[in-house]
PDB file of C-alpha atoms in Angstrom:
ATOM      1  CA  MET S   1    -182.444 197.408-110.128  1.00 44.00           C
ATOM      2  CA  LYS S   2    -181.288 195.449-113.169  1.00 45.00           C
ATOM      3  CA  GLN S   3    -184.283 195.644-114.957  1.00 49.00           C
ATOM      4  CA  LYS S   4    -184.006 199.624-114.398  1.00 51.00           C
ATOM      5  CA  PHE S   5    -180.101 199.033-115.509  1.00 48.00           C
ATOM      6  CA  GLN S   6    -180.805 197.582-118.080  1.00 49.00           C
ATOM      7  CA  GLY S   7    -183.644 199.738-119.366  1.00 57.00           C
ATOM      8  CA  SER S   8    -181.684 202.942-118.536  1.00 80.00           C
ATOM      9  CA  THR S   9    -178.746 201.321-121.128  1.00 82.00           C
ATOM     10  CA  ARG S  10    -181.450 200.509-124.263  1.00 84.00           C
ATOM     11  CA  VAL S  11    -182.017 203.978-123.749  1.00 85.00           C
ATOM     12  CA  LYS S  12    -178.777 205.306-123.846  1.00 86.00           C
ATOM     13  CA  ARG S  13    -177.928 202.804-126.767  1.00 89.00           C
ATOM     14  CA  ALA S  14    -181.108 204.193-129.039  1.00 91.00           C
ATOM     15  CA  GLN S  15    -180.220 208.039-127.988  1.00 93.00           C
ATOM     16  CA  LEU S  16    -176.640 207.245-129.489  1.00 94.00           C
ATOM     17  CA  GLN S  17    -177.933 205.662-132.542  1.00 96.00           C
ATOM     18  CA  ALA S  18    -179.968 208.063-133.483  1.00 96.00           C
ATOM     19  CA  LEU S  19    -177.562 210.882-132.242  1.00 96.00           C
ATOM     20  CA  CYS S  20    -175.238 209.182-134.806  1.00 96.00           C
ATOM     21  CA  ARG S  21    -177.558 208.765-137.261  1.00 97.00           C
ATOM     22  CA  GLU S  22    -178.075 212.719-137.246  1.00 97.00           C
ATOM     23  CA  PHE S  23    -174.118 213.376-137.110  1.00 97.00           C
ATOM     24  CA  LYS S  24    -173.053 211.114-139.999  1.00 97.00           C
ATOM     25  CA  MET S  25    -176.106 213.399-142.323  1.00 97.00           C
ATOM     26  CA  LEU S  26    -175.297 216.550-141.030  1.00 97.00           C
ATOM     27  CA  GLN S  27    -175.340 219.461-144.069  1.00 98.00           C
ATOM     28  CA  MET S  28    -174.805 222.812-143.484  1.00 98.00           C
ATOM     29  CA  LYS S  29    -177.527 224.751-144.409  1.00 97.00           C
ATOM     30  CA  GLU S  30    -177.279 227.051-147.029  1.00 96.00           C
ATOM     31  CA  ASP S  31    -178.891 230.273-144.800  1.00 96.00           C
ATOM     32  CA  GLU S  32    -176.670 229.046-141.750  1.00 97.00           C
ATOM     33  CA  THR S  33    -174.066 231.081-140.348  1.00 97.00           C
ATOM     34  CA  VAL S  34    -170.550 229.073-139.235  1.00 98.00           C
ATOM     35  CA  ASN S  35    -170.974 230.174-135.935  1.00 98.00           C
ATOM     36  CA  SER S  36    -174.927 228.241-135.751  1.00 98.00           C
ATOM     37  CA  TYR S  37    -173.349 224.908-137.860  1.00 98.00           C
ATOM     38  CA  PHE S  38    -170.894 224.576-135.363  1.00 98.00           C
ATOM     39  CA  ALA S  39    -172.907 224.762-132.645  1.00 98.00           C
ATOM     40  CA  ARG S  40    -175.389 222.474-133.749  1.00 98.00           C
ATOM     41  CA  THR S  41    -172.285 220.375-134.707  1.00 98.00           C
ATOM     42  CA  LEU S  42    -170.744 220.251-131.233  1.00 98.00           C
ATOM     43  CA  LYS S  43    -174.350 220.015-129.760  1.00 98.00           C
ATOM     44  CA  ILE S  44    -175.202 216.875-131.620  1.00 97.00           C
ATOM     45  CA  ALA S  45    -170.722 215.174-130.749  1.00 97.00           C
ATOM     46  CA  LYS S  46    -171.797 216.438-126.973  1.00 96.00           C
ATOM     47  CA  SER S  47    -174.665 214.302-126.915  1.00 95.00           C
ATOM     48  CA  MET S  48    -173.344 211.406-128.408  1.00 95.00           C
ATOM     49  CA  LYS S  49    -170.540 211.738-125.669  1.00 94.00           C
ATOM     50  CA  VAL S  50    -173.114 212.168-122.835  1.00 90.00           C
ATOM     51  CA  CYS S  51    -174.099 208.538-123.990  1.00 89.00           C
ATOM     52  CA  GLY S  52    -170.846 207.055-123.882  1.00 88.00           C
ATOM     53  CA  GLU S  53    -169.848 207.871-127.184  1.00 91.00           C
ATOM     54  CA  SER S  54    -166.162 210.681-127.275  1.00 91.00           C
ATOM     55  CA  MET S  55    -165.592 211.392-130.235  1.00 91.00           C
ATOM     56  CA  ARG S  56    -161.723 212.997-131.623  1.00 93.00           C
ATOM     57  CA  GLU S  57    -161.716 216.794-132.499  1.00 94.00           C
ATOM     58  CA  ASN S  58    -159.760 216.108-135.875  1.00 92.00           C
ATOM     59  CA  ILE S  59    -163.611 213.332-136.418  1.00 94.00           C
ATOM     60  CA  ILE S  60    -165.235 216.291-136.007  1.00 96.00           C
ATOM     61  CA  ALA S  61    -163.635 218.809-137.708  1.00 95.00           C
ATOM     62  CA  ALA S  62    -163.610 216.277-141.058  1.00 94.00           C
ATOM     63  CA  LYS S  63    -167.320 216.012-140.664  1.00 96.00           C
ATOM     64  CA  ILE S  64    -167.652 219.865-140.144  1.00 97.00           C
ATOM     65  CA  LEU S  65    -165.160 219.851-143.661  1.00 96.00           C
ATOM     66  CA  ARG S  66    -167.075 218.055-145.901  1.00 96.00           C
ATOM     67  CA  SER S  67    -170.598 218.991-144.749  1.00 97.00           C
ATOM     68  CA  MET S  68    -170.412 222.369-145.835  1.00 97.00           C
ATOM     69  CA  ILE S  69    -172.362 224.192-148.387  1.00 96.00           C
ATOM     70  CA  PRO S  70    -170.278 224.812-151.500  1.00 96.00           C
ATOM     71  CA  LYS S  71    -169.439 228.070-151.725  1.00 94.00           C
ATOM     72  CA  PHE S  72    -167.123 227.221-148.693  1.00 95.00           C
ATOM     73  CA  ASN S  73    -165.644 224.652-151.568  1.00 95.00           C
ATOM     74  CA  TYR S  74    -162.508 226.794-152.034  1.00 94.00           C
ATOM     75  CA  VAL S  75    -162.270 227.593-148.326  1.00 93.00           C
ATOM     76  CA  VAL S  76    -162.294 223.748-147.993  1.00 94.00           C
ATOM     77  CA  CYS S  77    -159.681 222.969-150.202  1.00 94.00           C
ATOM     78  CA  SER S  78    -157.063 225.608-148.975  1.00 92.00           C
ATOM     79  CA  ILE S  79    -157.658 224.555-145.318  1.00 92.00           C
ATOM     80  CA  GLU S  80    -156.882 221.058-145.910  1.00 91.00           C
ATOM     81  CA  GLU S  81    -154.255 221.843-148.169  1.00 91.00           C
ATOM     82  CA  SER S  82    -152.109 224.137-145.881  1.00 89.00           C
ATOM     83  CA  ASN S  83    -153.084 222.089-142.618  1.00 85.00           C
ATOM     84  CA  ASN S  84    -152.627 218.726-140.962  1.00 86.00           C
ATOM     85  CA  LEU S  85    -155.896 218.052-140.592  1.00 84.00           C
ATOM     86  CA  ASP S  86    -155.382 215.186-137.817  1.00 86.00           C
ATOM     87  CA  THR S  87    -153.888 217.688-135.361  1.00 88.00           C
ATOM     88  CA  MET S  88    -156.526 220.554-136.490  1.00 87.00           C
ATOM     89  CA  MET S  89    -158.690 222.206-133.571  1.00 91.00           C
ATOM     90  CA  ILE S  90    -161.839 223.015-133.903  1.00 94.00           C
ATOM     91  CA  ASP S  91    -160.989 226.588-133.033  1.00 94.00           C
ATOM     92  CA  GLU S  92    -158.675 226.723-135.387  1.00 93.00           C
ATOM     93  CA  LEU S  93    -161.481 225.587-138.198  1.00 94.00           C
ATOM     94  CA  GLN S  94    -163.921 227.830-137.493  1.00 96.00           C
ATOM     95  CA  SER S  95    -161.365 230.995-136.468  1.00 94.00           C
ATOM     96  CA  SER S  96    -160.322 229.794-140.542  1.00 92.00           C
ATOM     97  CA  LEU S  97    -163.860 229.358-141.573  1.00 94.00           C
ATOM     98  CA  LEU S  98    -165.096 232.628-140.230  1.00 95.00           C
ATOM     99  CA  VAL S  99    -163.276 234.677-141.529  1.00 92.00           C
ATOM    100  CA  HIS S 100    -164.340 233.824-145.614  1.00 86.00           C
ATOM    101  CA  GLU S 101    -167.697 233.560-144.479  1.00 84.00           C
TER     102      GLU S 101
END
């Protein structure tokens, strides 16, 4: 039983490392919509949570803002200037970006 649990722990740790790497490298694709990018990002974040790594919404929101394609640069600047990113909810961010898509 102990070996089985340790194996499961190792697998989760390896999965978490892969997910962390994927999250770190995440970038919006040129032909991707805001909704599909958010879905892809949140899927990775939820998978990380299953593996034991919870991520605050403001961290996810900051990652999304940093990884948008260049056509959203002016929108990202506007959002950063007019909102408190420490308290911004992901839904708010998504709505703001959808307006400009």
